[in-house]
Amino acid sequence: VAMETVSLEHQIQSVQRHIAFLKKEQMELLHDLHLEILRLQKHCSELTHDLEIKELEARQQDVLDRELEEKCRAMEAQLQEKEKDNLEL
């Protein structure tokens, strides 16, 4: 009976060591996953920021393009007026 008890105690200790090892492994894995999540969140924030900047620049470019187009139309209208005046002369 004594040998069986010793053997059982060894088995219990072995299982406890195994559980402790698995808990440690799980903690390390969770820690690594947490760091990876933080890294991905940071990367996502940077990409979102870049996208917002690009959209802002695109809107500003659109405004500049429209202004340029309007100036061109005005110049063309002036040119036609001048050509008409020249023909009258």
GROMACS .gro file of C-alpha atoms in nm:
model
   89
    1VAL     CA    1   0.000   0.000   0.000
    2ALA     CA    2   0.288   0.238   0.087
    3MET     CA    3   0.447   0.197  -0.259
    4GLU     CA    4   0.116   0.272  -0.428
    5THR     CA    5   0.076   0.587  -0.216
    6VAL     CA    6   0.428   0.706  -0.308
    7SER     CA    7   0.360   0.633  -0.674
    8LEU     CA    8   0.031   0.822  -0.657
    9GLU     CA    9   0.204   1.118  -0.489
   10HIS     CA   10   0.466   1.118  -0.766
   11GLN     CA   11   0.190   1.118  -1.026
   12ILE     CA   12   0.010   1.405  -0.850
   13GLN     CA   13   0.335   1.607  -0.833
   14SER     CA   14   0.401   1.531  -1.199
   15VAL     CA   15   0.051   1.647  -1.296
   16GLN     CA   16   0.089   1.962  -1.082
   17ARG     CA   17   0.425   2.039  -1.248
   18HIS     CA   18   0.264   1.987  -1.587
   19ILE     CA   19  -0.027   2.218  -1.497
   20ALA     CA   20   0.217   2.485  -1.371
   21PHE     CA   21   0.416   2.452  -1.696
   22LEU     CA   22   0.100   2.486  -1.907
   23LYS     CA   23  -0.015   2.790  -1.704
   24LYS     CA   24   0.324   2.954  -1.760
   25GLU     CA   25   0.309   2.877  -2.133
   26GLN     CA   26  -0.045   3.015  -2.152
   27MET     CA   27   0.058   3.337  -1.972
   28GLU     CA   28   0.349   3.386  -2.214
   29LEU     CA   29   0.122   3.322  -2.511
   30LEU     CA   30  -0.139   3.569  -2.383
   31HIS     CA   31   0.136   3.827  -2.323
   32ASP     CA   32   0.268   3.782  -2.681
   33LEU     CA   33  -0.085   3.805  -2.823
   34HIS     CA   34  -0.148   4.123  -2.625
   35LEU     CA   35   0.173   4.279  -2.762
   36GLU     CA   36   0.075   4.176  -3.115
   37ILE     CA   37  -0.271   4.332  -3.070
   38LEU     CA   38  -0.112   4.657  -2.950
   39ARG     CA   39   0.129   4.655  -3.246
   40LEU     CA   40  -0.157   4.599  -3.492
   41GLN     CA   41  -0.371   4.872  -3.330
   42LYS     CA   42  -0.079   5.116  -3.361
   43HIS     CA   43  -0.025   5.017  -3.725
   44CYS     CA   44  -0.399   5.057  -3.794
   45SER     CA   45  -0.398   5.405  -3.635
   46GLU     CA   46  -0.099   5.507  -3.849
   47LEU     CA   47  -0.269   5.381  -4.168
   48THR     CA   48  -0.594   5.562  -4.076
   49HIS     CA   49  -0.396   5.883  -4.015
   50ASP     CA   50  -0.216   5.846  -4.351
   51LEU     CA   51  -0.549   5.790  -4.526
   52GLU     CA   52  -0.702   6.101  -4.363
   53ILE     CA   53  -0.402   6.310  -4.473
   54LYS     CA   54  -0.429   6.175  -4.831
   55GLU     CA   55  -0.804   6.249  -4.840
   56LEU     CA   56  -0.742   6.602  -4.714
   57GLU     CA   57  -0.471   6.658  -4.977
   58ALA     CA   58  -0.702   6.519  -5.248
   59ARG     CA   59  -0.982   6.758  -5.142
   60GLN     CA   60  -0.739   7.052  -5.143
   61GLN     CA   61  -0.617   6.948  -5.489
   62ASP     CA   62  -0.978   6.932  -5.611
   63VAL     CA   63  -1.035   7.289  -5.490
   64LEU     CA   64  -0.715   7.407  -5.663
   65ASP     CA   65  -0.813   7.225  -5.983
   66ARG     CA   66  -1.158   7.390  -5.983
   67GLU     CA   67  -1.005   7.734  -5.922
   68LEU     CA   68  -0.760   7.678  -6.206
   69GLU     CA   69  -1.040   7.564  -6.435
   70GLU     CA   70  -1.245   7.877  -6.352
   71LYS     CA   71  -0.943   8.103  -6.420
   72CYS     CA   72  -0.889   7.928  -6.755
   73ARG     CA   73  -1.254   7.981  -6.851
   74ALA     CA   74  -1.231   8.349  -6.754
   75MET     CA   75  -0.910   8.389  -6.958
   76GLU     CA   76  -1.071   8.215  -7.257
   77ALA     CA   77  -1.374   8.445  -7.230
   78GLN     CA   78  -1.141   8.750  -7.217
   79LEU     CA   79  -0.948   8.617  -7.515
   80GLN     CA   80  -1.270   8.577  -7.717
   81GLU     CA   81  -1.369   8.934  -7.624
   82LYS     CA   82  -1.028   9.063  -7.740
   83GLU     CA   83  -1.051   8.863  -8.066
   84LYS     CA   84  -1.398   9.009  -8.125
   85ASP     CA   85  -1.261   9.361  -8.060
   86ASN     CA   86  -0.974   9.295  -8.303
   87LEU     CA   87  -1.215   9.181  -8.573
   88GLU     CA   88  -1.418   9.500  -8.525
   89LEU     CA   89  -1.100   9.704  -8.566
   0.00000   0.00000   0.00000
